[in-house]
Short mmCIF file of C-alpha atoms in Angstrom, two decimals:
data_model
loop_
_atom_site.label_atom_id
_atom_site.label_comp_id
_atom_site.label_asym_id
_atom_site.label_seq_id
_atom_site.Cartn_x
_atom_site.Cartn_y
_atom_site.Cartn_z
CA MET A 1 22.82 -10.57 53.73
CA SER A 2 26.53 -11.06 54.38
CA LYS A 3 29.29 -8.99 53.09
CA ARG A 4 30.52 -11.30 50.91
CA LEU A 5 26.96 -12.08 49.16
CA ALA A 6 26.58 -8.37 48.87
CA ALA A 7 29.68 -7.84 47.26
CA ALA A 8 28.85 -10.44 44.77
CA CYS A 9 25.51 -9.09 43.83
CA ALA A 10 27.31 -5.63 43.84
CA ALA A 11 29.61 -7.15 41.05
CA ILE A 12 26.80 -8.88 39.08
CA MET A 13 25.01 -5.38 38.85
CA LEU A 14 28.00 -3.62 37.73
CA LEU A 15 28.78 -6.22 35.12
CA THR A 16 25.14 -6.24 33.62
CA GLY A 17 25.16 -2.62 33.76
CA THR A 18 28.45 -2.45 31.87
CA ARG A 19 27.15 -4.91 29.13
CA SER A 20 24.10 -2.95 28.91
CA ALA A 21 26.04 0.32 28.34
CA LEU A 22 28.35 -1.30 25.75
CA ALA A 23 25.31 -2.43 23.60
CA ALA A 24 24.49 0.11 21.20
CA ASN A 25 20.52 0.99 20.93
CA VAL A 26 18.87 1.59 17.42
CA VAL A 27 15.25 2.91 17.53
CA LEU A 28 12.90 1.69 14.72
CA TYR A 29 9.81 3.13 13.70
CA SER A 30 7.59 0.56 12.12
CA SER A 31 4.19 0.20 10.92
CA ASN A 32 4.28 -3.59 10.33
CA ASP A 33 2.49 -6.22 12.50
CA VAL A 34 3.77 -7.03 15.76
CA GLN A 35 4.54 -10.63 14.95
CA THR A 36 6.66 -9.75 11.90
CA VAL A 37 8.39 -6.90 13.73
CA ASN A 38 9.08 -8.93 16.93
CA SER A 39 10.34 -12.08 14.77
CA VAL A 40 12.75 -10.10 12.82
CA VAL A 41 13.84 -7.82 15.84
CA GLU A 42 14.65 -10.88 17.79
CA GLN A 43 16.73 -12.39 14.90
CA PHE A 44 18.82 -9.47 14.22
CA GLU A 45 19.64 -9.10 17.95
CA LYS A 46 20.65 -12.60 18.18
CA GLU A 47 23.07 -12.08 15.15
CA ASN A 48 24.34 -8.58 16.23
CA PRO A 49 24.66 -9.07 20.23
CA GLY A 50 26.29 -5.58 20.44
CA ILE A 51 23.02 -3.81 19.18
CA LYS A 52 19.80 -3.58 20.95
CA VAL A 53 16.51 -2.65 19.06
CA SER A 54 13.77 -0.42 20.33
CA VAL A 55 10.79 -0.57 18.41
CA VAL A 56 8.04 2.26 18.12
CA ARG A 57 4.99 0.82 16.19
CA ALA A 58 2.01 3.13 14.60
CA GLY A 59 0.57 3.57 11.16
CA THR A 60 2.64 4.87 8.29
CA GLY A 61 0.92 8.42 8.34
CA ALA A 62 1.42 8.82 12.26
CA LEU A 63 4.73 7.69 12.12
CA MET A 64 5.87 10.22 9.21
CA GLN A 65 4.10 12.98 11.20
CA ARG A 66 6.20 12.00 14.21
CA ILE A 67 9.48 12.13 12.23
CA LYS A 68 8.27 15.52 10.87
CA ALA A 69 7.97 16.80 14.50
CA GLU A 70 11.08 15.63 15.80
CA ALA A 71 12.99 16.90 12.80
CA ALA A 72 14.93 19.29 15.17
CA ASN A 73 15.84 16.39 17.54
CA PRO A 74 15.37 13.01 15.87
CA LEU A 75 14.44 10.03 18.16
CA GLY A 76 13.91 7.55 15.61
CA ASP A 77 16.77 6.22 13.38
CA ILE A 78 15.12 3.91 10.83
CA PHE A 79 11.49 3.56 9.22
CA TRP A 80 10.08 0.02 7.98
CA SER A 81 7.79 -0.01 6.24
CA GLY A 82 5.18 1.94 4.53
CA GLY A 83 3.66 2.95 1.14
CA LEU A 84 6.16 4.62 -1.01
CA SER A 85 3.76 7.55 -2.00
CA THR A 86 3.49 8.21 1.80
CA ILE A 87 7.11 7.89 2.28
CA GLY A 88 7.93 10.41 -0.58
CA ALA A 89 5.68 12.96 0.81
CA TYR A 90 8.15 13.25 3.72
CA GLN A 91 11.53 12.93 1.87
CA THR A 92 13.17 15.92 3.15
CA HIS A 93 13.32 14.17 6.42
CA LEU A 94 14.99 11.23 5.27
CA GLN A 95 18.72 10.65 5.07
CA PRO A 96 20.07 8.90 1.74
CA TYR A 97 21.68 5.48 2.02
CA LYS A 98 22.78 3.24 -0.64
CA SER A 99 22.40 -0.29 0.58
CA PRO A 100 24.62 -3.17 -1.09
CA GLU A 101 21.20 -5.02 -0.98
CA GLU A 102 19.62 -2.57 -3.30
CA ASN A 103 20.73 -3.99 -6.58
CA ALA A 104 18.40 -6.93 -6.10
CA VAL A 105 15.31 -4.71 -6.20
CA PRO A 106 14.37 -3.12 -9.58
CA ALA A 107 15.37 0.23 -10.18
CA HIS A 108 12.00 1.68 -10.37
CA TYR A 109 11.24 0.65 -6.76
CA ARG A 110 14.34 2.56 -5.45
CA GLU A 111 14.71 6.13 -4.94
CA PRO A 112 17.34 7.38 -7.19
CA ASN A 113 19.39 9.43 -4.53
CA GLY A 114 18.69 6.65 -1.87
CA LEU A 115 16.01 8.18 0.22
CA TRP A 116 14.13 4.96 0.40
CA LEU A 117 14.15 1.48 -0.99
CA ALA A 118 11.25 -0.67 -1.44
CA THR A 119 11.26 -3.90 0.22
CA ASN A 120 7.91 -5.68 -0.71
CA THR A 121 4.37 -4.85 -2.64
CA HIS A 122 0.93 -5.55 -1.68
CA VAL A 123 -1.26 -6.85 -4.59
CA THR A 124 -4.86 -6.00 -4.70
CA VAL A 125 -7.09 -8.91 -4.92
CA LEU A 126 -10.72 -9.97 -4.52
CA MET A 127 -10.83 -12.32 -1.86
CA VAL A 128 -13.92 -14.69 -2.33
CA ASN A 129 -15.62 -16.99 0.17
CA GLN A 130 -17.18 -19.45 -2.27
CA LYS A 131 -19.82 -20.86 0.28
CA GLN A 132 -21.14 -17.41 0.56
CA LEU A 133 -21.64 -17.29 -3.39
CA GLN A 134 -24.57 -19.93 -2.81
CA GLY A 135 -23.68 -21.40 -6.40
CA ASN A 136 -23.59 -18.13 -8.18
CA PRO A 137 -20.43 -17.61 -10.17
CA ALA A 138 -17.36 -15.53 -8.54
CA PRO A 139 -16.59 -12.21 -9.86
CA LYS A 140 -13.78 -12.15 -12.52
CA GLY A 141 -13.22 -8.44 -12.24
CA TRP A 142 -13.96 -4.92 -11.24
CA ALA A 143 -16.81 -4.50 -13.68
CA ASP A 144 -18.66 -7.45 -12.28
CA LEU A 145 -18.68 -5.70 -8.97
CA ALA A 146 -20.73 -2.88 -10.35
CA ALA A 147 -23.71 -5.15 -11.17
CA PRO A 148 -26.88 -4.72 -9.06
CA ARG A 149 -26.55 -8.35 -7.69
CA TRP A 150 -23.81 -7.51 -5.63
CA LYS A 151 -25.22 -4.81 -3.54
CA GLY A 152 -24.16 -5.46 0.11
CA LYS A 153 -22.24 -8.07 -0.78
CA ILE A 154 -18.80 -6.57 -1.13
CA VAL A 155 -16.91 -5.44 1.76
CA ILE A 156 -14.29 -2.56 1.26
CA PRO A 157 -12.07 -0.45 3.82
CA ASP A 158 -12.64 3.07 4.05
CA PRO A 159 -9.76 4.37 1.85
CA ALA A 160 -9.55 7.56 4.27
CA PHE A 161 -8.18 5.07 6.89
CA SER A 162 -6.57 2.19 4.68
CA SER A 163 -3.75 3.21 2.20
CA ALA A 164 -4.18 -0.25 0.47
CA SER A 165 -7.90 0.45 -0.02
CA TYR A 166 -6.90 4.04 -1.27
CA VAL A 167 -4.87 2.45 -4.08
CA ALA A 168 -7.36 -0.03 -5.11
CA LEU A 169 -10.24 2.25 -5.36
CA TYR A 170 -7.77 5.08 -6.99
CA GLY A 171 -6.59 2.61 -9.38
CA LEU A 172 -10.21 1.16 -10.18
CA LYS A 173 -11.58 4.69 -11.15
CA GLN A 174 -8.42 5.66 -13.03
CA THR A 175 -8.89 2.19 -14.99
CA LEU A 176 -12.44 1.65 -15.72
CA GLY A 177 -13.94 5.22 -15.16
CA SER A 178 -16.34 7.07 -12.96
CA ASP A 179 -19.32 4.84 -13.83
CA VAL A 180 -17.92 1.43 -12.82
CA PHE A 181 -16.30 3.23 -9.82
CA ALA A 182 -19.84 4.60 -8.60
CA GLY A 183 -21.40 1.28 -9.05
CA VAL A 184 -18.97 -0.51 -7.04
CA VAL A 185 -19.17 2.15 -4.37
CA ARG A 186 -22.95 2.01 -4.40
CA ASN A 187 -22.84 -1.91 -3.83
CA ALA A 188 -19.99 -1.76 -0.98
CA VAL A 189 -20.39 -2.31 2.80
CA ILE A 190 -17.63 0.15 4.02
CA VAL A 191 -15.75 -0.81 7.05
CA GLY A 192 -13.16 1.30 9.31
CA THR A 193 -10.10 -1.25 8.90
CA THR A 194 -8.36 -3.47 6.31
CA SER A 195 -8.54 -6.50 8.60
CA ALA A 196 -12.41 -6.02 9.28
CA ALA A 197 -12.82 -6.58 5.37
CA TYR A 198 -10.90 -9.93 4.86
CA GLN A 199 -11.84 -11.13 8.42
CA GLY A 200 -15.57 -10.42 7.38
CA VAL A 201 -15.18 -12.63 4.36
CA ALA A 202 -13.10 -15.37 6.26
CA ASN A 203 -15.88 -15.59 8.91
CA GLY A 204 -18.55 -15.87 6.13
CA GLU A 205 -20.08 -12.45 6.61
CA PHE A 206 -19.57 -11.56 3.12
CA PRO A 207 -19.03 -13.05 -0.23
CA VAL A 208 -16.22 -10.62 -1.43
CA ALA A 209 -13.68 -8.19 0.06
CA VAL A 210 -11.42 -6.01 -1.83
CA THR A 211 -8.13 -6.49 -0.26
CA MET A 212 -4.46 -7.43 -0.28
CA GLU A 213 -3.15 -10.55 -1.64
CA TYR A 214 -1.05 -11.56 1.70
CA ALA A 215 -4.05 -11.35 4.13
CA ALA A 216 -6.27 -13.59 1.81
CA GLN A 217 -3.44 -15.96 1.22
CA GLN A 218 -2.94 -16.52 5.05
CA TYR A 219 -6.33 -18.21 5.25
CA VAL A 220 -5.90 -20.25 2.01
CA ALA A 221 -2.60 -21.43 3.40
CA GLY A 222 -4.18 -22.07 7.01
CA GLY A 223 -6.59 -24.55 5.11
CA LEU A 224 -9.66 -22.54 4.82
CA GLY A 225 -10.62 -24.34 1.74
CA GLU A 226 -13.73 -21.87 0.97
CA ILE A 227 -11.33 -18.84 0.44
CA ARG A 228 -10.24 -17.96 -3.23
CA LEU A 229 -8.16 -15.31 -4.42
CA VAL A 230 -9.30 -13.41 -7.71
CA TYR A 231 -6.87 -11.30 -9.65
CA PRO A 232 -9.50 -8.78 -11.48
CA SER A 233 -9.20 -9.58 -15.43
CA GLU A 234 -9.04 -5.87 -16.14
CA GLY A 235 -5.84 -5.55 -14.11
CA THR A 236 -5.03 -5.04 -10.66
CA PHE A 237 -2.62 -2.64 -8.56
CA LEU A 238 0.48 -2.73 -6.60
CA SER A 239 1.00 -0.93 -3.22
CA PRO A 240 4.93 -1.07 -2.89
CA GLU A 241 5.92 -0.41 0.48
CA GLY A 242 9.45 0.39 1.32
CA MET A 243 11.91 1.67 4.35
CA ALA A 244 14.08 4.68 4.65
CA MET A 245 16.90 6.11 7.09
CA ILE A 246 15.74 9.10 9.29
CA LYS A 247 17.73 12.19 8.74
CA GLY A 248 19.91 13.17 11.56
CA ALA A 249 19.59 9.71 13.15
CA LYS A 250 21.64 9.29 16.38
CA HIS A 251 22.80 6.08 15.63
CA PRO A 252 23.39 5.81 11.98
CA ALA A 253 26.01 2.94 11.67
CA GLU A 254 23.56 0.59 13.86
CA ALA A 255 20.69 1.84 11.57
CA ARG A 256 22.59 1.17 8.37
CA LYS A 257 23.22 -2.60 9.59
CA LEU A 258 19.60 -3.11 10.38
CA PHE A 259 18.57 -1.68 7.02
CA ASP A 260 20.85 -4.22 5.32
CA PHE A 261 19.54 -6.93 7.32
CA LEU A 262 15.86 -5.99 6.45
CA ALA A 263 16.67 -5.79 2.82
CA SER A 264 18.38 -8.84 2.70
CA ARG A 265 17.41 -11.88 0.60
CA LYS A 266 17.29 -14.26 3.84
CA ILE A 267 14.95 -11.98 5.99
CA GLN A 268 12.84 -11.16 2.79
CA THR A 269 12.43 -14.99 2.28
CA GLU A 270 11.39 -15.40 5.95
CA ILE A 271 9.00 -12.67 6.02
CA PHE A 272 7.28 -14.04 3.10
CA ARG A 273 6.96 -17.66 4.24
CA LYS A 274 5.62 -16.54 7.55
CA ALA A 275 3.44 -13.76 6.54
CA PHE A 276 3.25 -13.68 2.63
CA ARG A 277 4.23 -10.19 2.06
CA ARG A 278 5.47 -10.50 -1.47
CA PRO A 279 9.19 -9.34 -1.75
CA LEU A 280 10.68 -7.15 -4.58
CA ARG A 281 13.74 -8.70 -4.67
CA THR A 282 14.28 -10.44 -8.25
CA ASP A 283 16.15 -13.35 -6.48
CA ILE A 284 13.19 -14.63 -4.37
CA GLN A 285 10.83 -16.53 -6.40
CA VAL A 286 7.54 -16.74 -4.50
CA GLY A 287 6.10 -19.62 -6.78
CA THR A 288 8.93 -21.93 -5.32
CA LEU A 289 7.66 -20.81 -1.78
CA SER A 290 3.79 -20.85 -2.15
CA SER A 291 0.86 -21.21 -4.22
CA LEU A 292 0.91 -17.50 -5.56
CA PRO A 293 1.56 -16.79 -9.18
CA PRO A 294 4.64 -14.80 -9.89
CA LEU A 295 4.41 -11.13 -10.43
CA SER A 296 5.10 -11.48 -13.97
CA ALA A 297 1.94 -13.49 -14.39
CA ILE A 298 -0.36 -10.91 -13.13
CA LYS A 299 -1.71 -8.20 -14.97
CA ILE A 300 -0.65 -5.08 -13.37
CA VAL A 301 -1.90 -1.65 -13.86
CA PRO A 302 0.87 0.97 -13.33
CA LEU A 303 -0.09 3.88 -11.02
CA ASN A 304 1.95 7.31 -10.74
CA ASP A 305 2.53 7.36 -7.13
CA GLU A 306 3.33 11.05 -7.01
CA ARG A 307 -0.08 11.88 -8.70
CA MET A 308 -1.88 9.39 -6.63
CA GLU A 309 -0.80 11.41 -3.58
CA ASN A 310 -1.35 14.68 -4.99
CA ASP A 311 -5.04 13.67 -6.17
CA ARG A 312 -5.62 12.17 -2.46
CA ALA A 313 -7.77 15.16 -1.04
CA ASP A 314 -10.02 15.37 -4.14
CA PHE A 315 -10.50 11.59 -4.30
CA LEU A 316 -11.74 11.37 -0.85
CA ALA A 317 -14.05 14.24 -1.18
CA GLN A 318 -15.57 12.43 -4.13
CA TRP A 319 -15.67 9.20 -2.33
CA ARG A 320 -17.40 10.85 0.71
CA LYS A 321 -20.05 12.30 -1.52
CA LEU A 322 -20.64 8.95 -3.21
CA VAL A 323 -20.94 7.31 0.01
CA SER A 324 -23.49 9.75 1.75
CA ALA A 325 -25.62 9.71 -1.64
CA ARG A 326 -26.40 6.09 -1.40
#
């Protein structure tokens, strides 16, 4: 290599290193799916060329445990997104932040001191494959699923591993009582993951799954005509998700900028268009963007997040007892 070429290469390497050093780094802990995270991060970095985002992906529970373990030396800056009840259980490890975007979210989806902000909510639905009904009527509500004719035809994720399934089954028991709850459990095929449930119905293995609205709607939007969403007549349940700043974060200014970006109307709208994750911002009307009904048109049974989290161990013990006795 000539001296002139070597000098040019050295200059390029020096310039690249200088640019990298000037770019701030923010660490995002996220339980969202890879496609959603990558798409949002790519757009954020494009609009904020001085900030690079490093992503650590895992389940909400695992990431919250990691945040707790790293409390003396936080390695993450921001968490996005997980169930509010789980986030609330780790609130001592969160840093308050009042985003300018929060006023678009109803007050009951905001932590009063700014410890977290809800971004979207999952709605529990019955995902029905009409071909697999073989001419029989689809269930209209929870009580229908307790009837003997549904034995082996309902697929439900194990609530010990699926937070959305835990909310659905906890809400079912609270709303309709132990007898209907036990009847549904007796009839259910239990799977280990949320995706195994809705994929099982989409693939024609089961007629009905207890799952989340966004997952079922992806198949409807994708043209799978036999898939139908049923909102139970007795009422259904919400699983709000949110995000939070990590206490003691090393890049608070960059994390706040990312927080505002994720909470913005533009990004929440894009996420819904791509993944049907229902936003909680009141200035986004999902009925104009999809065939889904507005939240106001769905019968919602409210659940107490704190009580639900406190009841988790007892509920899961009862669940395991019912499953083992079948």
